[in-house]
PDB file of C-alpha atoms in Angstrom:
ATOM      1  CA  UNK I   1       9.475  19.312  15.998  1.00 60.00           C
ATOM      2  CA  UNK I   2       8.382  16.126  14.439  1.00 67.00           C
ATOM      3  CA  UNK I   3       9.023  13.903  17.471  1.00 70.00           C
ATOM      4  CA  UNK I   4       6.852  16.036  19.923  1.00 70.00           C
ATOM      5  CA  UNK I   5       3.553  15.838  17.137  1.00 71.00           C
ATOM      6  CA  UNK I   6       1.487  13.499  19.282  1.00 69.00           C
ATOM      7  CA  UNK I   7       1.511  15.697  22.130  1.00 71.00           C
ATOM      8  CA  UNK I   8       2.134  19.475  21.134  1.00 69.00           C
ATOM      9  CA  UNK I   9      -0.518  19.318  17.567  1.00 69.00           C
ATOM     10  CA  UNK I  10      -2.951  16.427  17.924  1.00 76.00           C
ATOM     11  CA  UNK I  11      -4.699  17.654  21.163  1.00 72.00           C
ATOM     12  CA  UNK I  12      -6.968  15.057  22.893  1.00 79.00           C
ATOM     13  CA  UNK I  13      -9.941  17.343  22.114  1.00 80.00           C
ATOM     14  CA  UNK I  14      -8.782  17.354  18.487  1.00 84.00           C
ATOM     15  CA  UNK I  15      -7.847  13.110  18.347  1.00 86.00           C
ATOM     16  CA  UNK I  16     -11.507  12.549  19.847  1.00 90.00           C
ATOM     17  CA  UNK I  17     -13.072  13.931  16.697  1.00 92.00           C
ATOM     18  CA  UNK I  18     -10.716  14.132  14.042  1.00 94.00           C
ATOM     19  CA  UNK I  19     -12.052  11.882  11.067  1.00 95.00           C
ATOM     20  CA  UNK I  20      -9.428  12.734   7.694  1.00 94.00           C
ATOM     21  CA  UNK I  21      -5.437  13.080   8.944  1.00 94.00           C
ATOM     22  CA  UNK I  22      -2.981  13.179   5.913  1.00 93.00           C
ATOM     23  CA  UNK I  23       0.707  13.952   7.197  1.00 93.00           C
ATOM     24  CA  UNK I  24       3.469  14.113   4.513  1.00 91.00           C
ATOM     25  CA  UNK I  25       6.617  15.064   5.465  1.00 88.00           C
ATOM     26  CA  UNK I  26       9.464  16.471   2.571  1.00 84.00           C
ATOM     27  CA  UNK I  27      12.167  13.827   4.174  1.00 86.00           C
ATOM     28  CA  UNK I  28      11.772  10.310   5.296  1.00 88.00           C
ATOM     29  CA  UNK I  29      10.219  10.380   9.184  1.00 90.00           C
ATOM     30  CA  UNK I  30       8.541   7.707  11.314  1.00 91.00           C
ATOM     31  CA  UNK I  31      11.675   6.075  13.257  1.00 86.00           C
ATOM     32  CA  UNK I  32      14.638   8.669  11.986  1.00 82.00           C
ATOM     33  CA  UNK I  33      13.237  11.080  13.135  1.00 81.00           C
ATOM     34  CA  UNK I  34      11.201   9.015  15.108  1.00 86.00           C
ATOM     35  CA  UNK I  35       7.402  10.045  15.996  1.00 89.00           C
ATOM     36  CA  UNK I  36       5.533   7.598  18.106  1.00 90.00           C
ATOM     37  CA  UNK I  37       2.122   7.971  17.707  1.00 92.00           C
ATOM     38  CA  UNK I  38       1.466   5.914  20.679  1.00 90.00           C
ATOM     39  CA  UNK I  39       1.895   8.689  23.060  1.00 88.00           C
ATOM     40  CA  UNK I  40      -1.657   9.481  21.813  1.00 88.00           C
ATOM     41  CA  UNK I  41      -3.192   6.146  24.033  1.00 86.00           C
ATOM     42  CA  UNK I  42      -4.193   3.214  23.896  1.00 84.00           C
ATOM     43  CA  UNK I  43      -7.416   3.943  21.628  1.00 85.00           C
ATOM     44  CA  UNK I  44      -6.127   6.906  19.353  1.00 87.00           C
ATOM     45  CA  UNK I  45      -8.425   8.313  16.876  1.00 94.00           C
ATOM     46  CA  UNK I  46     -11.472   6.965  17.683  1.00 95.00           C
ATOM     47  CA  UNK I  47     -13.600   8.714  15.010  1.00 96.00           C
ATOM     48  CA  UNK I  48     -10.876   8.353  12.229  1.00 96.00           C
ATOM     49  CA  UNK I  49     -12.018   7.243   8.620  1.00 96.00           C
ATOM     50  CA  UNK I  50      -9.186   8.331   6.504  1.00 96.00           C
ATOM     51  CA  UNK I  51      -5.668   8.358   7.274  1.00 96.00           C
ATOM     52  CA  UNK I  52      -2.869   9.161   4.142  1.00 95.00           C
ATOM     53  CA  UNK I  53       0.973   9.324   5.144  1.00 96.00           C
ATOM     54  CA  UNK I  54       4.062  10.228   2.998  1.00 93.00           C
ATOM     55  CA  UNK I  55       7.405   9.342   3.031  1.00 93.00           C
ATOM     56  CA  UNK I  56       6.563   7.399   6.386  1.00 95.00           C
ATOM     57  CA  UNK I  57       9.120   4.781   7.241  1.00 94.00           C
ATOM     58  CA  UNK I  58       8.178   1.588   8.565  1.00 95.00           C
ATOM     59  CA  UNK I  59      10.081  -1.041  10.659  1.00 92.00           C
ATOM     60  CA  UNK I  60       8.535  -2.150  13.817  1.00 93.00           C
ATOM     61  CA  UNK I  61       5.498  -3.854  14.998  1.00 94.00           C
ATOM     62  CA  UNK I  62       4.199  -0.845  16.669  1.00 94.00           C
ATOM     63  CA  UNK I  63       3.442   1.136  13.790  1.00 96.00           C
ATOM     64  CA  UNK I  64       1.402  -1.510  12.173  1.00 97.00           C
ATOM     65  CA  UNK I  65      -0.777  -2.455  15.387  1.00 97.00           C
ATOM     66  CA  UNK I  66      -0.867   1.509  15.932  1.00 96.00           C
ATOM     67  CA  UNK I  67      -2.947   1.840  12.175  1.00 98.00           C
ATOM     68  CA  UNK I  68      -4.709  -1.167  13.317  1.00 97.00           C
ATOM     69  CA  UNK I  69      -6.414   0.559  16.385  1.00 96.00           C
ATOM     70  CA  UNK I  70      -7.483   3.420  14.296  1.00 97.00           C
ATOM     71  CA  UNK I  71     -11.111   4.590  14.652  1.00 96.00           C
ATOM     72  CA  UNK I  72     -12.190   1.929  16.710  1.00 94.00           C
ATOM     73  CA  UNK I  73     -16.004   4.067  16.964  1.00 95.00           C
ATOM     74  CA  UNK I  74     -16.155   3.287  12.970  1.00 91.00           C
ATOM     75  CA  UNK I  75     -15.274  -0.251  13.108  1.00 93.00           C
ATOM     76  CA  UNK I  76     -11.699   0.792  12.039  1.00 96.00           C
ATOM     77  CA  UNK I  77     -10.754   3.146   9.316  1.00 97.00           C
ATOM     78  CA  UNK I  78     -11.971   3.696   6.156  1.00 96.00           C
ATOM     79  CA  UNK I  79      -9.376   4.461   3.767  1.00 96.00           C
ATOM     80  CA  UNK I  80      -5.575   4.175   4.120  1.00 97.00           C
ATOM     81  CA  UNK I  81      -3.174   6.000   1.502  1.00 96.00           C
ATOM     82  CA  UNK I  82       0.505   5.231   1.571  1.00 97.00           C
ATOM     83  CA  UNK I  83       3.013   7.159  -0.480  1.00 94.00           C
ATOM     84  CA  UNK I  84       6.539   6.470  -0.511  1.00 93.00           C
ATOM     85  CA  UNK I  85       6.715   4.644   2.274  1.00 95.00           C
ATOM     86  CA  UNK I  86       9.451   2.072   2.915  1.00 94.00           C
ATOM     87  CA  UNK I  87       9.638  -0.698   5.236  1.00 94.00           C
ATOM     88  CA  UNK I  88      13.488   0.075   6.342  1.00 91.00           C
ATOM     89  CA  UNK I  89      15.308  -3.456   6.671  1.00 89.00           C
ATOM     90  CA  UNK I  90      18.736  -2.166   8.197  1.00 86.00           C
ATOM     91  CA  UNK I  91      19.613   1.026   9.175  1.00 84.00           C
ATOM     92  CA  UNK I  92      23.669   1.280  10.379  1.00 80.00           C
ATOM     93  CA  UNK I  93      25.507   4.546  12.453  1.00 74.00           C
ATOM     94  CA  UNK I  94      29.347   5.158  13.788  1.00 68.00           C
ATOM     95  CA  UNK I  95      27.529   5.165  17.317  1.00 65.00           C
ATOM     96  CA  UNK I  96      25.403   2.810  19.215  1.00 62.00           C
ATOM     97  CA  UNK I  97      22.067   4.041  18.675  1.00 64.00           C
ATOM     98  CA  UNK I  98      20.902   4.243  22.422  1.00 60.00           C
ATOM     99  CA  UNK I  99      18.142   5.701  21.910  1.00 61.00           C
ATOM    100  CA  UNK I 100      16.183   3.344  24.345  1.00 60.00           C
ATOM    101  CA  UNK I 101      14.374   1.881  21.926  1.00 65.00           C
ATOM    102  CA  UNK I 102      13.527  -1.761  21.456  1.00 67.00           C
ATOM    103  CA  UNK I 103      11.246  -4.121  19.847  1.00 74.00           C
ATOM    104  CA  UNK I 104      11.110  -7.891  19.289  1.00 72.00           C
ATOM    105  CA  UNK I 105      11.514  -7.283  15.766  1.00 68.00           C
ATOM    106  CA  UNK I 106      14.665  -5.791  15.542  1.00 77.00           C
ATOM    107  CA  UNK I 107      18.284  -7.270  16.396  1.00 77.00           C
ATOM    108  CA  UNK I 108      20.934  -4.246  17.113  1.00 70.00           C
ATOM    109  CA  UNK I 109      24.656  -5.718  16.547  1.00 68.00           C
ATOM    110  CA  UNK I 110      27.936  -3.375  17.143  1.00 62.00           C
ATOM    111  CA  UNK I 111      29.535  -5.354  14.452  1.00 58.00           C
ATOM    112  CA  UNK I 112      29.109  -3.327  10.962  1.00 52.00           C
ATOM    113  CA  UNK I 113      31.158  -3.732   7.662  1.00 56.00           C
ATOM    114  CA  UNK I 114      33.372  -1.243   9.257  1.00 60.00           C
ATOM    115  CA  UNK I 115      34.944  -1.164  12.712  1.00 59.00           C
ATOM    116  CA  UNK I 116      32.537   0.459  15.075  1.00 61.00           C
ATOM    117  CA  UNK I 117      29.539   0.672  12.906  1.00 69.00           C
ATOM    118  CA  UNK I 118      26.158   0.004  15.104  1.00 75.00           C
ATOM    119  CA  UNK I 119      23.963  -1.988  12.709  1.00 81.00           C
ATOM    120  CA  UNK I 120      20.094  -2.234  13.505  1.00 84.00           C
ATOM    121  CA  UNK I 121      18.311  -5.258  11.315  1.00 86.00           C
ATOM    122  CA  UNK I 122      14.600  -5.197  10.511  1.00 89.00           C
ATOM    123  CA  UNK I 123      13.050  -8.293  10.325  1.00 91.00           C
ATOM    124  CA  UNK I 124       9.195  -6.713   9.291  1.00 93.00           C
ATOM    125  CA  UNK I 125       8.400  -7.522   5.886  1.00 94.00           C
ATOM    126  CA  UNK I 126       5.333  -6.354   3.937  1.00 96.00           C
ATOM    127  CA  UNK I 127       3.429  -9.587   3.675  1.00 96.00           C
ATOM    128  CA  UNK I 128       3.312  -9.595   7.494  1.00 96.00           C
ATOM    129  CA  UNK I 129       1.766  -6.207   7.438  1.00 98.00           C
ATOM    130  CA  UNK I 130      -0.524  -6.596   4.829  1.00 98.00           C
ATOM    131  CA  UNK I 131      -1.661  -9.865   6.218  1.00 98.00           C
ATOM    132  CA  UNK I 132      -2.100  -8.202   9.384  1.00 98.00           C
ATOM    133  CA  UNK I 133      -4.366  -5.393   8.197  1.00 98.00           C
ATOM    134  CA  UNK I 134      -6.266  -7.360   6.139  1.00 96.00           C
ATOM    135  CA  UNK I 135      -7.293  -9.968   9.355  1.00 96.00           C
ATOM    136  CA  UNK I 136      -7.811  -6.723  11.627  1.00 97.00           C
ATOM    137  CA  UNK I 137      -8.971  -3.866   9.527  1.00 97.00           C
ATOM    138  CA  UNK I 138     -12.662  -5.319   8.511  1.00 95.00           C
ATOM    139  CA  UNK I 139     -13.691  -2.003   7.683  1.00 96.00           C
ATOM    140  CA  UNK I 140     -11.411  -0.577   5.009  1.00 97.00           C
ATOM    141  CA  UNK I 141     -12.719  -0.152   1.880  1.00 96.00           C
ATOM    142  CA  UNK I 142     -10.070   2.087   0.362  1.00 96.00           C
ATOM    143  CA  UNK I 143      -6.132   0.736   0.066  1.00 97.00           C
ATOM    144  CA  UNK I 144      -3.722   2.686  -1.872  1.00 95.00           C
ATOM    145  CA  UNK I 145       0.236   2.157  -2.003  1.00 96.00           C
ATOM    146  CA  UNK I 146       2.823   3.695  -4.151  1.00 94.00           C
ATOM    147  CA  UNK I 147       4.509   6.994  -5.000  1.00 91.00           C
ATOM    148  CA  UNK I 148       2.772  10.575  -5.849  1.00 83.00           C
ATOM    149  CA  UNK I 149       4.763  12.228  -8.980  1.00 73.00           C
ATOM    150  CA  UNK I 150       7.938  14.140  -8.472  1.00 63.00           C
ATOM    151  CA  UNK I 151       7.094  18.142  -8.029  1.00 48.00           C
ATOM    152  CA  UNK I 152       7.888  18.879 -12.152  1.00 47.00           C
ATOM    153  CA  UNK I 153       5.844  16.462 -13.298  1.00 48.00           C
ATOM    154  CA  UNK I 154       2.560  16.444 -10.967  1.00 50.00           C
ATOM    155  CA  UNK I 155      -0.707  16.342 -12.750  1.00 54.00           C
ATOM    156  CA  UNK I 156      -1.530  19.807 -10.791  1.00 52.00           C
ATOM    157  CA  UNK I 157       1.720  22.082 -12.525  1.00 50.00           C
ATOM    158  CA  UNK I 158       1.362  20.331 -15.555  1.00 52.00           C
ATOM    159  CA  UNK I 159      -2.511  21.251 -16.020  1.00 55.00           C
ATOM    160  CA  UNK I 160      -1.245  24.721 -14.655  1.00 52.00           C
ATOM    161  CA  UNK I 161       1.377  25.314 -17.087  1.00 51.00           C
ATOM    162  CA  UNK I 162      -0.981  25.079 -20.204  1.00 56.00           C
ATOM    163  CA  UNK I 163      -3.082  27.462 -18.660  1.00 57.00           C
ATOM    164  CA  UNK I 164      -3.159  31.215 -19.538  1.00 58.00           C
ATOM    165  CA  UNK I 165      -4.006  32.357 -16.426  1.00 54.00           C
ATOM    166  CA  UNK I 166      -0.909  30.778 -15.575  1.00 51.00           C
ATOM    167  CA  UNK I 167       1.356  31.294 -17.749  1.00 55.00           C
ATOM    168  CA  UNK I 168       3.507  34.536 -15.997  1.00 55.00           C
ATOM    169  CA  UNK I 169       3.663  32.269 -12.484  1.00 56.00           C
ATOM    170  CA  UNK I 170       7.138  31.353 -12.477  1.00 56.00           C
ATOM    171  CA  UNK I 171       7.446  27.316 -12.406  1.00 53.00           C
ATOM    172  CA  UNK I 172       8.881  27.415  -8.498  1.00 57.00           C
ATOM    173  CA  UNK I 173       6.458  29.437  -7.508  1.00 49.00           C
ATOM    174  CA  UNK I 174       4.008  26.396  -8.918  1.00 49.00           C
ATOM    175  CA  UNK I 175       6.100  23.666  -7.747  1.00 51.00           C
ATOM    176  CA  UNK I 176       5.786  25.375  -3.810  1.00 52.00           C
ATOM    177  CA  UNK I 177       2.316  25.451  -4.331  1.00 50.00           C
ATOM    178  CA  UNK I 178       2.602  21.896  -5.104  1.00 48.00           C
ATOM    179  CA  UNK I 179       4.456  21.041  -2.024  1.00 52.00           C
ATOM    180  CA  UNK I 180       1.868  22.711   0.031  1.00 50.00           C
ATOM    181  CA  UNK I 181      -1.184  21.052  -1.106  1.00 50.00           C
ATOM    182  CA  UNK I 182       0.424  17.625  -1.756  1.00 53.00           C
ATOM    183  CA  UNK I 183      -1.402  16.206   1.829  1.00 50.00           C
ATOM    184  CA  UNK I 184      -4.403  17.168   0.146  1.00 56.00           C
ATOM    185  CA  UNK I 185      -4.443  15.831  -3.395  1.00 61.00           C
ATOM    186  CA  UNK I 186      -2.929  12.533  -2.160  1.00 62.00           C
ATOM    187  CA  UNK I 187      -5.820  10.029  -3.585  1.00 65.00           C
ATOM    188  CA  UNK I 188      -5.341  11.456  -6.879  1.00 66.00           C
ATOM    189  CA  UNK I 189      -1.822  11.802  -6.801  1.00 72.00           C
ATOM    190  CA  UNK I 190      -0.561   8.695  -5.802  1.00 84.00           C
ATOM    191  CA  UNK I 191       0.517   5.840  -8.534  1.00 85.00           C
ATOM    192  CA  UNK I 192      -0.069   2.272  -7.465  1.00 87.00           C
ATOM    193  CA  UNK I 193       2.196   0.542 -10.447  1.00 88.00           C
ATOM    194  CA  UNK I 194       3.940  -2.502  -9.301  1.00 89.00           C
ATOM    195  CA  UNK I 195       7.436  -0.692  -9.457  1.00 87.00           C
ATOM    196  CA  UNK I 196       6.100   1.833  -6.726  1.00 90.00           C
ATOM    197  CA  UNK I 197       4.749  -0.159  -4.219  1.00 93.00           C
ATOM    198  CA  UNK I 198       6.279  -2.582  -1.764  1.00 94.00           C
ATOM    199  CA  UNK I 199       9.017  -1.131  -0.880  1.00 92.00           C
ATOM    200  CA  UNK I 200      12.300  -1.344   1.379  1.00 92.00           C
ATOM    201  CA  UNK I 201      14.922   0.550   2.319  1.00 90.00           C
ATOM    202  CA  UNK I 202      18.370   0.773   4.038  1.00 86.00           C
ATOM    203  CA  UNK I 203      19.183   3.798   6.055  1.00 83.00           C
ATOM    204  CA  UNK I 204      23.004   5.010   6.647  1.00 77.00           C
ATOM    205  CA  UNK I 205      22.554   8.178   9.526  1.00 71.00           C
ATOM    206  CA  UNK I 206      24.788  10.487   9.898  1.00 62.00           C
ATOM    207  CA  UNK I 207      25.918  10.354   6.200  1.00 53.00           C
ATOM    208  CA  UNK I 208      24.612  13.257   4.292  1.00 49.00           C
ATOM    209  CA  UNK I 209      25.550  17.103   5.000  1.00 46.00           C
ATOM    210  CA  UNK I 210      22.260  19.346   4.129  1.00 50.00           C
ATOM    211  CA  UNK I 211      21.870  22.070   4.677  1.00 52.00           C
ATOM    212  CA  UNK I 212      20.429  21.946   8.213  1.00 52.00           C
ATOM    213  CA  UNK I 213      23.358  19.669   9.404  1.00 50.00           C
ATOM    214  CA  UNK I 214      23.924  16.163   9.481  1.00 49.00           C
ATOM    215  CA  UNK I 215      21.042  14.121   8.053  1.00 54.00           C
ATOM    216  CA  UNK I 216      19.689  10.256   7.445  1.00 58.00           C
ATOM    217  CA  UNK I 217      20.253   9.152   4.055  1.00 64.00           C
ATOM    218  CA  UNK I 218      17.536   6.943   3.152  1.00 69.00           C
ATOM    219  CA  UNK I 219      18.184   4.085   0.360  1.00 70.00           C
ATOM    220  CA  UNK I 220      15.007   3.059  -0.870  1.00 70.00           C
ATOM    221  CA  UNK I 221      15.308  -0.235  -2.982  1.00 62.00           C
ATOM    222  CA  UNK I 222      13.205  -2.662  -5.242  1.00 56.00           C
ATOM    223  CA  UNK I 223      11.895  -5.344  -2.577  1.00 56.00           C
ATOM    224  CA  UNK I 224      14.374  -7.563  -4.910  1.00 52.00           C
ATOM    225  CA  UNK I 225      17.437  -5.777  -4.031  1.00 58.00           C
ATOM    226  CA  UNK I 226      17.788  -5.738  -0.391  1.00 60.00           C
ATOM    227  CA  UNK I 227      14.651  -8.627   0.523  1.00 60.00           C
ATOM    228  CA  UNK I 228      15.829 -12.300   0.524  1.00 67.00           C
ATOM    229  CA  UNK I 229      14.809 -15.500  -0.441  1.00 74.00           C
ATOM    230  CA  UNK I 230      10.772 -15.167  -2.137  1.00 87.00           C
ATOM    231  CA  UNK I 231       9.986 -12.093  -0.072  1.00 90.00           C
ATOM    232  CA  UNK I 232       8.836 -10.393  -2.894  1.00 89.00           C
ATOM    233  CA  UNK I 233       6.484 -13.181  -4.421  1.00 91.00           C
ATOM    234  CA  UNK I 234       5.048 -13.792  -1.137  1.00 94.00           C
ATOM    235  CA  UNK I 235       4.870  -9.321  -0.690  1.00 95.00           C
ATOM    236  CA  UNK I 236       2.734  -9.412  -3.629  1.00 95.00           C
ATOM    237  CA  UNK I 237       0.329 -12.308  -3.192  1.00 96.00           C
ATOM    238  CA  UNK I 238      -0.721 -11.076  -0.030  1.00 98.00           C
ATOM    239  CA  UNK I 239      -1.034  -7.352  -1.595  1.00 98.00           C
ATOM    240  CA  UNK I 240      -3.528  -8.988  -4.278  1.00 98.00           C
ATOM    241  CA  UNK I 241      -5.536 -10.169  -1.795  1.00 97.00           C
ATOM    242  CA  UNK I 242      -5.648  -7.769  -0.096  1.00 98.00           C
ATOM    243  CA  UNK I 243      -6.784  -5.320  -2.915  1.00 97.00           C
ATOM    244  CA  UNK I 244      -9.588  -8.239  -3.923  1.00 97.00           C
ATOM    245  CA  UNK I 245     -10.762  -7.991  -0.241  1.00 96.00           C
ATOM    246  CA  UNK I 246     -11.262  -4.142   0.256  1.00 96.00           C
ATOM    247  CA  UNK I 247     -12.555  -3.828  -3.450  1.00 95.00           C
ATOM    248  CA  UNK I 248     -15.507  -6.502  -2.738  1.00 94.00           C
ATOM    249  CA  UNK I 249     -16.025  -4.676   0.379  1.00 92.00           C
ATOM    250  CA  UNK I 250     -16.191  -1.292  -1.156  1.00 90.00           C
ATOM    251  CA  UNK I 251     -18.614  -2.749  -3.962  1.00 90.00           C
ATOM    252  CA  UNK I 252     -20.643  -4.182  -0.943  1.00 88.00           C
ATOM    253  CA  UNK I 253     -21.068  -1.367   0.786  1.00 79.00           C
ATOM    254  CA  UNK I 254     -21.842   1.041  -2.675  1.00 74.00           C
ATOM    255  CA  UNK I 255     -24.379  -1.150  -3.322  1.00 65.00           C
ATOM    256  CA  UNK I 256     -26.172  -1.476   0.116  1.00 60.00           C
TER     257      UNK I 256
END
């Protein structure tokens, strides 16, 4: 169901006007399962200020130009939210992946650590998306990137569990509600602490059994532990300007 989103839930009628999109997902999604978002044209979401994704996996150039183009009719959008999501830097399966997909970015090799392993390596790093944004994206005024809190421990259940009136709701009953509102608490929710942004992640398919079948297990690192060389320096500088940039424009624009 998530790859056919573009065309079966974001109608053209409904992309022409639509100004706030949040789309979380429970499990990682954006290239396993893959959703291309550019099946929605070549200017999608013209009106669009606001745009918050979760657990939305990034890896090739596409995606990056795709938030880019976003509500071109506003001068671009207005406020992008990020939480937990990775920039995947390998991803490795028992088959070749043959899934016709290709980009510059990415170097496929049939040559894992064991025999017969398809390996796919991501070259994308965060300083060349943040860069990128920050050239192309004049109008943003609101950047936020890190994790919301785990179900238990959410500012919503925990305000709820002091509270009479909720005090016979049994705690699933609070942690579903959680999961169903969590696209629309995400700029309070979301904690921007060094340790939660910036980060990368290795992807082995076909490895764990849910319940559903067969599904991606996503390893999402520290940039340290799976980026090379100063990767994570240079992630960071880039972030903090970044953040400097769309703060001095927000202050320009509350003051105007």
């Amino acid at each position: 169901m998530l790859q056919t989103l573009p065309e079966t839930w974001i109608f053209p009628s409904i992309a022409e006007n639509l100004q706030k999109l949040s789309l979380f997902y429970r499990d990682y999604w954006g290239l396993y399962p893959k959703v291309d978002f550019r099946k929605l044209g070549e200017s999608p979401l013209p009106r669009l200020k606001v745009l918050a994704l979760g657990n939305y996996v990034f890896g090739q150039q596409w995606q990056v130009d795709w938030i880019a183009s976003l509500g071109r009719d506003n001068g671009g959008l207005q406020e992008l939210y990020l939480d937990k999501c990775p920039i995947i830097v390998r991803a490795w399966r028992r088959h070749p992946f043959e899934d016709g997909d290709s980009d510059p970015s990415v170097v496929e090799t049939f040559n894992g650590p064991e025999p017969g392993l398809g390996v796919r390596e991501y070259s994308l790093r965060w300083h060349n998306v943040l860069s990128q944004w920050a050239e192309s994206m004049k109008g943003l005024r609101v950047f936020c990137m890190g994790e919301g809190p785990d179900r238990d421990s959410s500012k919503l259940i925990l305000q709820r569990g002091h509270d009479e009136v909720y005090s016979h709701v049994d705690g699933r009953v609070l942690s579903r509600r959680y999961k169903d509102r969590i696209h629309r608490d995400f700029a309070s929710e979301i904690r921007a602490d060094k340790v939660k942004r910036l980060k990368y992640s290795r992807l082995n398919i076909n490895m764990f059994h849910g319940h559903t079948g067969w599904m991606p297990a996503l390893q999402v690192k520290s940039p340290g532990d799976v980026s090379e060389g100063d990767t994570y320096v240079r992630d960071e500088a880039v972030y903090q300007q970044l953040m400097s940039t769309v703060s001095a424009r927000a202050l320009a624009q509350g003051s105007s």
